[in-house]
Short mmCIF file of C-alpha atoms in Angstrom, two decimals:
data_model
loop_
_atom_site.label_atom_id
_atom_site.label_comp_id
_atom_site.label_asym_id
_atom_site.label_seq_id
_atom_site.Cartn_x
_atom_site.Cartn_y
_atom_site.Cartn_z
CA MET A 179 7.16 -28.15 -21.73
CA GLY A 180 8.10 -24.39 -21.64
CA THR A 181 10.96 -22.95 -19.72
CA ASP A 182 8.64 -21.30 -17.09
CA ALA A 183 7.04 -24.72 -16.34
CA ILE A 184 7.05 -25.90 -12.56
CA PHE A 185 6.59 -29.47 -11.46
CA MET A 186 3.63 -29.85 -9.26
CA ASP A 187 3.20 -32.92 -6.95
CA TYR A 188 1.17 -33.00 -3.83
CA ASN A 189 3.26 -35.59 -1.75
CA ALA A 190 1.61 -38.76 -3.23
CA ARG A 191 3.61 -41.94 -2.52
CA PRO A 192 4.65 -42.35 -6.13
CA HIS A 193 6.21 -38.92 -6.11
CA ARG A 194 8.24 -39.66 -2.96
CA ALA A 195 10.14 -42.90 -4.63
CA ARG A 196 13.76 -42.72 -4.24
CA LEU A 197 14.35 -42.66 -7.93
CA VAL A 198 11.95 -39.85 -8.54
CA ARG A 199 13.12 -37.75 -5.60
CA SER A 200 16.81 -38.14 -6.86
CA TYR A 201 15.96 -37.11 -10.35
CA LEU A 202 13.86 -34.07 -9.20
CA GLU A 203 16.67 -33.13 -6.76
CA SER A 204 19.16 -32.95 -9.66
CA GLY A 205 17.91 -29.49 -10.14
CA THR A 206 16.82 -29.99 -13.72
CA ILE A 207 13.12 -29.42 -13.08
CA PRO A 208 11.76 -26.45 -10.88
CA GLN A 209 9.49 -27.89 -8.28
CA MET A 210 6.69 -26.26 -6.36
CA THR A 211 6.79 -26.78 -2.60
CA TRP A 212 3.71 -28.29 -1.15
CA PRO A 213 2.70 -28.32 2.48
CA ALA A 214 2.56 -31.91 3.97
CA ARG A 215 -1.38 -31.97 4.57
CA SER A 216 -2.41 -29.99 1.54
CA PRO A 217 -5.37 -31.16 -0.31
CA ASN A 218 -5.02 -32.40 -3.88
CA LEU A 219 -6.17 -29.72 -6.22
CA ASN A 220 -5.26 -31.44 -9.48
CA LEU A 221 -7.95 -31.76 -11.81
CA ILE A 222 -6.75 -34.74 -13.53
CA ASP A 223 -7.31 -36.82 -10.46
CA HIS A 224 -11.02 -35.91 -10.55
CA GLY A 225 -10.96 -37.25 -14.21
CA TRP A 226 -9.43 -40.51 -12.75
CA ASP A 227 -12.11 -40.78 -10.21
CA MET A 228 -14.88 -40.23 -12.81
CA LEU A 229 -13.34 -43.01 -14.98
CA GLY A 230 -12.96 -45.23 -11.91
CA ARG A 231 -16.56 -44.83 -11.07
CA ARG A 232 -17.64 -45.65 -14.63
CA ILE A 233 -15.57 -48.88 -14.67
CA ALA A 234 -16.52 -49.91 -11.26
CA GLY A 235 -20.24 -49.65 -12.38
CA ARG A 236 -19.91 -52.05 -15.17
CA SER A 237 -21.44 -55.24 -14.94
CA VAL A 238 -18.45 -57.09 -16.22
CA PRO A 239 -15.04 -55.78 -14.95
CA PRO A 240 -11.98 -56.06 -17.08
CA ASP A 241 -9.95 -59.23 -16.48
CA THR A 242 -6.70 -58.38 -18.05
CA LEU A 243 -4.45 -55.29 -18.35
CA HIS A 244 -5.49 -55.12 -22.16
CA GLU A 245 -9.03 -55.18 -21.30
CA LEU A 246 -8.61 -52.50 -18.67
CA GLN A 247 -6.86 -50.38 -21.38
CA GLN A 248 -9.55 -50.88 -23.73
CA VAL A 249 -12.25 -50.19 -21.27
CA LEU A 250 -10.44 -46.90 -20.04
CA LEU A 251 -10.05 -45.48 -23.53
CA GLN A 252 -13.87 -46.41 -24.26
CA GLU A 253 -15.00 -44.85 -20.91
CA TRP A 254 -12.78 -41.69 -21.64
CA THR A 255 -14.54 -41.08 -24.80
CA LEU A 256 -17.84 -41.44 -23.18
CA LEU A 257 -17.35 -39.08 -20.32
CA PRO A 258 -19.82 -36.29 -20.47
CA GLN A 259 -18.17 -33.04 -21.55
CA GLN A 260 -20.35 -31.22 -19.10
CA ALA A 261 -18.89 -33.32 -16.25
CA ILE A 262 -15.33 -32.18 -17.49
CA ASN A 263 -16.40 -28.44 -17.92
CA ASP A 264 -17.97 -28.45 -14.36
CA THR A 265 -14.69 -29.83 -12.93
CA ILE A 266 -12.84 -27.12 -14.56
CA ALA A 267 -15.18 -24.48 -13.57
CA SER A 268 -14.88 -25.67 -9.90
CA LYS A 269 -11.15 -24.95 -9.77
CA PRO A 270 -11.45 -21.27 -8.62
CA ARG A 271 -14.02 -22.25 -5.83
CA ARG A 272 -11.67 -25.25 -4.65
CA CYS A 273 -8.69 -22.91 -4.66
CA GLN A 274 -10.59 -20.25 -2.62
CA ALA A 275 -11.68 -22.85 -0.24
CA CYS A 276 -8.12 -24.07 0.28
CA ILE A 277 -6.91 -20.50 0.94
CA SER A 278 -9.81 -20.04 3.52
CA ALA A 279 -8.86 -23.29 5.12
CA ARG A 280 -5.11 -22.15 5.25
CA GLY A 281 -4.12 -25.24 3.21
CA TYR A 282 -6.06 -27.76 5.04
CA HIS A 283 -8.49 -30.18 3.42
CA THR A 284 -11.96 -28.66 2.45
CA ARG A 285 -15.05 -30.35 1.48
CA TYR A 286 -14.46 -29.78 -2.20
#
């Protein structure tokens, strides 16, 4: 991570854990301030959504953590590159919609 990096979280519950907050408040990592009701514009979450849908659509769901790991790795390699490209290409539109909505949720 470069010296100009800024930690971006969107008030998700795991980011609010006492241990995480304590570490982040130590001042070691610069943080971006997010409004309490801001939408999530983090593209990786759209990737997780695509993976979740693919796994949920399987006829036999994974039974163990190891099976889940294997299925995730397999499905990750099978994600269509065009779906990933489309998600990345949607970022400017999503950001503009967020600006237009003054930080509130949008349909994107």
